[in-house]
Short mmCIF file of C-alpha atoms in Angstrom, two decimals:
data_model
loop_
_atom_site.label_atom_id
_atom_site.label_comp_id
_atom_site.label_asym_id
_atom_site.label_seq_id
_atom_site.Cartn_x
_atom_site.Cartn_y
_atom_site.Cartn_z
CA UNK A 1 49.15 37.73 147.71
CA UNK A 2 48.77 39.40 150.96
CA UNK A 3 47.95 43.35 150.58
CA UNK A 4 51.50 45.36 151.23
CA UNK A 5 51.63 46.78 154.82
CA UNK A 6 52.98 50.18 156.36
CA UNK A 7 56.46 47.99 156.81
CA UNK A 8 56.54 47.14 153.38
CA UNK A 9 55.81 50.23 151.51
CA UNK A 10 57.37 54.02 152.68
CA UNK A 11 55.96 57.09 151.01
CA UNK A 12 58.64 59.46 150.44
CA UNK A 13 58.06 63.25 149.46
CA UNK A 14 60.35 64.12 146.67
CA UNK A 15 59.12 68.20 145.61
CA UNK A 16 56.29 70.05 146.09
CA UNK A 17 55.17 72.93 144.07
CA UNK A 18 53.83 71.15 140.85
CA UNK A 19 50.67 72.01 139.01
CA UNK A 20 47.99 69.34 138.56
CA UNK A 21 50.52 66.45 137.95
CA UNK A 22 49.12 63.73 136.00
CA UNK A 23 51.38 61.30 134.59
CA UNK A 24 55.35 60.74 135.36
CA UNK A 25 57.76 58.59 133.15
CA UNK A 26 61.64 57.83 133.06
CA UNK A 27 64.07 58.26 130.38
CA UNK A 28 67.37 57.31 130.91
CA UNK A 29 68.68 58.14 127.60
CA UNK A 30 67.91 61.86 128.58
CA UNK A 31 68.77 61.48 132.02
CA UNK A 32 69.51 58.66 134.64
CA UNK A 33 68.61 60.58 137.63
CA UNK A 34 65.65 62.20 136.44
CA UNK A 35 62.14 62.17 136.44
CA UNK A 36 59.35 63.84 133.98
CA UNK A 37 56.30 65.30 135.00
CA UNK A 38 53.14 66.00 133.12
CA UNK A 39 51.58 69.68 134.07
CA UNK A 40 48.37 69.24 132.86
CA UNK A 41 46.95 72.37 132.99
CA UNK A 42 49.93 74.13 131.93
CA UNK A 43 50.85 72.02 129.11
CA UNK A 44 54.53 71.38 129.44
CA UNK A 45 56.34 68.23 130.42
CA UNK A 46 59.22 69.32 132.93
CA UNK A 47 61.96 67.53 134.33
CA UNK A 48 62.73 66.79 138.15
CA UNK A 49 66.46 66.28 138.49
CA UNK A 50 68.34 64.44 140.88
CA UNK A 51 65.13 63.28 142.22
CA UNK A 52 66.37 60.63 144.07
CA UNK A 53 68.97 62.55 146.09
CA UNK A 54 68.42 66.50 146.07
CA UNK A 55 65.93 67.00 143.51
CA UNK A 56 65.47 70.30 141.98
CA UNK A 57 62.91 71.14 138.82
CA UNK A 58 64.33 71.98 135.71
CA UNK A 59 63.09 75.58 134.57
CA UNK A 60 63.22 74.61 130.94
CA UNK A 61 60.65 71.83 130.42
CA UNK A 62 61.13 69.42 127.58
CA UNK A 63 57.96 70.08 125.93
CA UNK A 64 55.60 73.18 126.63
CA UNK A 65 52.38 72.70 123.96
CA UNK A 66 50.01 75.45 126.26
CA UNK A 67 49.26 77.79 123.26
CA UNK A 68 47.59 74.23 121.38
CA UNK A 69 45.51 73.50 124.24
CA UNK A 70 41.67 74.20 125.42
CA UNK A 71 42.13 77.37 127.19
CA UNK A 72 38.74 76.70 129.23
CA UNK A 73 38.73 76.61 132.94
CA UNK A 74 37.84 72.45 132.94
CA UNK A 75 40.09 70.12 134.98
CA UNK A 76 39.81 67.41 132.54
CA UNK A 77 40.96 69.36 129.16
CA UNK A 78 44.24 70.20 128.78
CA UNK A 79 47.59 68.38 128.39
CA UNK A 80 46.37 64.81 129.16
CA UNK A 81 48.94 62.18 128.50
CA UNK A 82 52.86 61.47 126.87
CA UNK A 83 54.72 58.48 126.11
CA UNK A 84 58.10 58.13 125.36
CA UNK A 85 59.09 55.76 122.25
CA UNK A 86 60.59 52.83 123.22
CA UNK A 87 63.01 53.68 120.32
CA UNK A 88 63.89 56.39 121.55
CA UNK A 89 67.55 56.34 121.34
CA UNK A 90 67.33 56.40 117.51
CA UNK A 91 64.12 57.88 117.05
CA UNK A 92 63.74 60.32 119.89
CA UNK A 93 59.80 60.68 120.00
CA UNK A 94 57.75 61.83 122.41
CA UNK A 95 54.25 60.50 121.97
CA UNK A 96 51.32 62.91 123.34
CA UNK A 97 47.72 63.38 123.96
CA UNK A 98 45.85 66.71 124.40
CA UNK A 99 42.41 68.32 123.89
CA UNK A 100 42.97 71.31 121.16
CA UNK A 101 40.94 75.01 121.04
CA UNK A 102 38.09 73.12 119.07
CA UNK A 103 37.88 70.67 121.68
CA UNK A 104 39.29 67.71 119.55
CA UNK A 105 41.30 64.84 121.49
CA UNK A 106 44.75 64.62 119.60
CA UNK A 107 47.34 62.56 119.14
CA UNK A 108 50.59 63.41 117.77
CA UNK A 109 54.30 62.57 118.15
CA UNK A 110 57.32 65.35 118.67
CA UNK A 111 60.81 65.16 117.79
CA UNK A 112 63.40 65.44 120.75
CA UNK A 113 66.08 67.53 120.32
CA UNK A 114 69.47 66.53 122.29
CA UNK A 115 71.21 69.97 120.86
CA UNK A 116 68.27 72.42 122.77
CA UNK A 117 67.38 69.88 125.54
CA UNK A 118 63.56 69.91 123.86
CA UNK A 119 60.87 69.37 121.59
CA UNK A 120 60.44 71.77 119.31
CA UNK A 121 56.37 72.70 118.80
CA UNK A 122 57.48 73.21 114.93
CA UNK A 123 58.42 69.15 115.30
CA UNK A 124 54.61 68.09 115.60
CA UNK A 125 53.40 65.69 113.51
CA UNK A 126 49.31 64.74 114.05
CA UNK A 127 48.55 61.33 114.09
CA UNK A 128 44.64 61.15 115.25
CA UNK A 129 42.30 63.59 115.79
CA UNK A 130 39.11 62.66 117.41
CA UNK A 131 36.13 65.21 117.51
CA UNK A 132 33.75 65.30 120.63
CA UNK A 133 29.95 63.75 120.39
CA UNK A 134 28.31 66.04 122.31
CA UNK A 135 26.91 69.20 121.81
CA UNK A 136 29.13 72.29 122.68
CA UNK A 137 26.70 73.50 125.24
CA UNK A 138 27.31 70.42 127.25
CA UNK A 139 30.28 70.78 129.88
CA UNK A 140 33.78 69.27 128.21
CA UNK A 141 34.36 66.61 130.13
CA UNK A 142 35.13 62.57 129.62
CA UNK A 143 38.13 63.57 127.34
CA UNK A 144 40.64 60.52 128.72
CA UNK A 145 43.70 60.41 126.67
CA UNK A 146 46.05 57.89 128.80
CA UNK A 147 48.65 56.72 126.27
CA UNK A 148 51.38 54.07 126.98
CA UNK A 149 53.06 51.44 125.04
CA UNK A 150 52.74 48.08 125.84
CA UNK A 151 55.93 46.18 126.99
CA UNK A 152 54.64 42.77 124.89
CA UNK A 153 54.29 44.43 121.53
CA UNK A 154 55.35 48.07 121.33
CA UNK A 155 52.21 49.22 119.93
CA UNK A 156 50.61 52.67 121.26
CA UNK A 157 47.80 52.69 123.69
CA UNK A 158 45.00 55.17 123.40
CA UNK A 159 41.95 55.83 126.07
CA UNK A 160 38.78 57.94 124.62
CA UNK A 161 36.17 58.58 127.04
CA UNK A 162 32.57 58.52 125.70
CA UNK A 163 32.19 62.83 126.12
CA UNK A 164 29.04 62.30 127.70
CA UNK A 165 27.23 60.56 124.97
CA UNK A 166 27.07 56.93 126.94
CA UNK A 167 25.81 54.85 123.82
CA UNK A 168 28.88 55.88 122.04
CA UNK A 169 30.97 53.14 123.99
CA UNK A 170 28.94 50.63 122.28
CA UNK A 171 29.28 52.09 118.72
CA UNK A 172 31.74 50.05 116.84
CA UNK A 173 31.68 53.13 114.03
CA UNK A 174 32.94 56.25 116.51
CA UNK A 175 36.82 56.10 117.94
CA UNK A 176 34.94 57.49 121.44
CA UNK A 177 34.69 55.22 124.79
CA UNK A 178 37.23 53.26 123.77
CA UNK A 179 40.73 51.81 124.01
CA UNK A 180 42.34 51.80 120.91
CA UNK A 181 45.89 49.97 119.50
CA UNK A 182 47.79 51.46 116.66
CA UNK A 183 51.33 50.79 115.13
CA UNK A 184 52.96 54.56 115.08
CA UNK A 185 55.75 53.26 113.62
CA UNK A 186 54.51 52.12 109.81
CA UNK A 187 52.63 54.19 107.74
CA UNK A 188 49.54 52.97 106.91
CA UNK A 189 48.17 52.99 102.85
CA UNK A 190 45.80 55.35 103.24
CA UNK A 191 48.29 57.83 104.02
CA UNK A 192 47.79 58.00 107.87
CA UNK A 193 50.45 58.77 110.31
CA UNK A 194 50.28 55.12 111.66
CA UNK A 195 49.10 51.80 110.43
CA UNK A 196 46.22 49.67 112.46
CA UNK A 197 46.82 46.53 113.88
CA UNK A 198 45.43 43.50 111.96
CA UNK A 199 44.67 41.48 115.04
CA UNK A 200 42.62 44.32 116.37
CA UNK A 201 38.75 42.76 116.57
CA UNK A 202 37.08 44.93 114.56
CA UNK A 203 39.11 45.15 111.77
CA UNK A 204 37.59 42.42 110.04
CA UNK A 205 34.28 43.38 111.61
CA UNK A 206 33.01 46.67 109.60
CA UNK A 207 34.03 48.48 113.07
CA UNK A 208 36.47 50.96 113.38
CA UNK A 209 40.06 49.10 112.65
CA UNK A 210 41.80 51.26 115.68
CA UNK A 211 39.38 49.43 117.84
CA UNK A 212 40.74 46.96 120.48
CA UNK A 213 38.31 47.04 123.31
CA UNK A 214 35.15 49.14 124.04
CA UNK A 215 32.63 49.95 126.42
CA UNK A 216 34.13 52.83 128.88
CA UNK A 217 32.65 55.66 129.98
CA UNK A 218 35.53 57.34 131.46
CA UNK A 219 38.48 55.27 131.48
CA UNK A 220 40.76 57.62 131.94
CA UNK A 221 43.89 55.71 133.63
CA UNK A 222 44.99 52.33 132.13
CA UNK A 223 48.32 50.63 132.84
CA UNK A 224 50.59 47.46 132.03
CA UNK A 225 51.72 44.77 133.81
CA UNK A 226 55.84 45.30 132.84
CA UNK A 227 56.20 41.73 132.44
CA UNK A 228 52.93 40.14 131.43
CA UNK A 229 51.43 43.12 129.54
CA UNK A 230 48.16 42.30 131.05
CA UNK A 231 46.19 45.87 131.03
CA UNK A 232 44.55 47.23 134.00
CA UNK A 233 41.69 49.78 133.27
CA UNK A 234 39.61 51.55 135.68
CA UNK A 235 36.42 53.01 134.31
CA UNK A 236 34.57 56.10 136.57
CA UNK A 237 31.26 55.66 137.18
CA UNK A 238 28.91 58.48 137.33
CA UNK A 239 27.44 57.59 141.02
CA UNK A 240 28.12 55.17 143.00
CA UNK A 241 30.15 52.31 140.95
CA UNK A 242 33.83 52.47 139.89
CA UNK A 243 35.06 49.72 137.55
CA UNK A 244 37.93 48.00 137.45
CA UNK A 245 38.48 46.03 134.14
CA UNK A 246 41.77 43.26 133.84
CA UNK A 247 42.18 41.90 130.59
CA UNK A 248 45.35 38.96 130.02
CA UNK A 249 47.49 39.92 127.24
CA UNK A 250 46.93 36.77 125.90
CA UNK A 251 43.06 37.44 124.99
CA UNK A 252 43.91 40.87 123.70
CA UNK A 253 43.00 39.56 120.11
CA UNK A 254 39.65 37.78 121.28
CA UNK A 255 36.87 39.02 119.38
CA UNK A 256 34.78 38.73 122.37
CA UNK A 257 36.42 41.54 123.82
#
């Protein structure tokens, strides 16, 4: 396909004064004319109403979690990814990533409360916690923590970036510089928060069972195709290369990958 021209696409400014914005989502069954913003620095998830015809910001965000994160002055710690359940009418989740005090990637799930108009911190329930690799003199970067469900199966999406130990990415025994694929829904038997998928390649392969494809440094964006559920993952390079990585749904349970 030709590459979309001035005529095709407008940029239109909807707000200004957000802080380090990283991720937006929808959610009608919260709103239909609303928006939600990830501050990533300040740890809270607000809400941009009306945005499509006089938008104004919602002083009560739906989620502040700033006294769990790193407090360090780091761009890439902090608040670093949410996903709404796509049950979310029944189960009213709200899926998130951040990098704690101790400098631990986690992943955990809040409850949505329709009554207060939030998640309550109290709701938290951990799901993964995923310690850093390199030493703590080292500067905390490469955290990732992109998380999204996949249209095609519902499962939850994970990114961890390699923290600056690159031969970690090709370690099939450590959770870091990977993409990983869980089932948040179903307990697992060992008493986890979540159940691993059984089509996952290393799960018959002595790796780690969370496992679905490896070999990032810094992957810290990925996204679906809505209809395919094809994956798009760029990977930052260090110098002078940028990666961009397409995988078809459809070889998602190759063990080649």
């Amino acid at each position: 396909k030709e590459v979309l021209s001035n005529e095709d696409v407008k940029i239109k400014k909807i707000i200004e004064g957000l802080d380090l914005p990283a991720h937006l989502s929808k959610n009608e069954f919260i709103s239909k004319n609303s928006i939600f913003v990830l501050e990533h620095k300040l740890g809270q998830i607000i809400e941009i109403q009306n945005y499509n015809k006089d938008p104004k910001i919602n002083p009560k965000p739906i989620l502040n979690i700033e006294s769990l994160i790193s407090e360090n002055e780091s761009w890439e710690q902090g608040f670093t990814g949410f996903a709404f359940s796509p049950n979310f009418e029944e189960d009213k989740y709200i899926f998130v990533s951040y990098v704690n005090k101790k400098n631990q990637t986690i992943l955990s799930r809040f409850e949505y409360d329709d009554k207060i108009k939030q998640a309550k911190l109290s709701s938290e329930v951990e799901l993964l916690s995923v310690e850093r690799l390199s030493s703590t003199e080292d500067a905390p970067l490469h955290n990732c923590g992109t998380i999204s469900f996949n249209p095609k199966d519902n499962y939850l999406y994970i990114c961890l970036c390699d923290t600056h130990v690159p031969e970690s990415a090709q370690n099939i025994k450590v959770l870091n510089g990977k993409i990983l694929r869980i089932d948040p829904f179903n307990l697992s038997e060992n008493e986890k928060n979540y159940s691993v998928v059984r089509e996952n390649p290393f799960f018959q392969l002595g790796g780690k069972p969370e496992i679905l494809f490896l070999g990032f440094r810094n992957p810290w964006k990925f996204s679906f195709d809505s209809e395919t559920g094809d994956i798009y993952i760029p990977d930052v390079g260090s110098e002078y290369i940028e990666e961009l990585n397409i995988v078809k749904y459809k070889n998602f349970n190759n063990y080649l990958n």
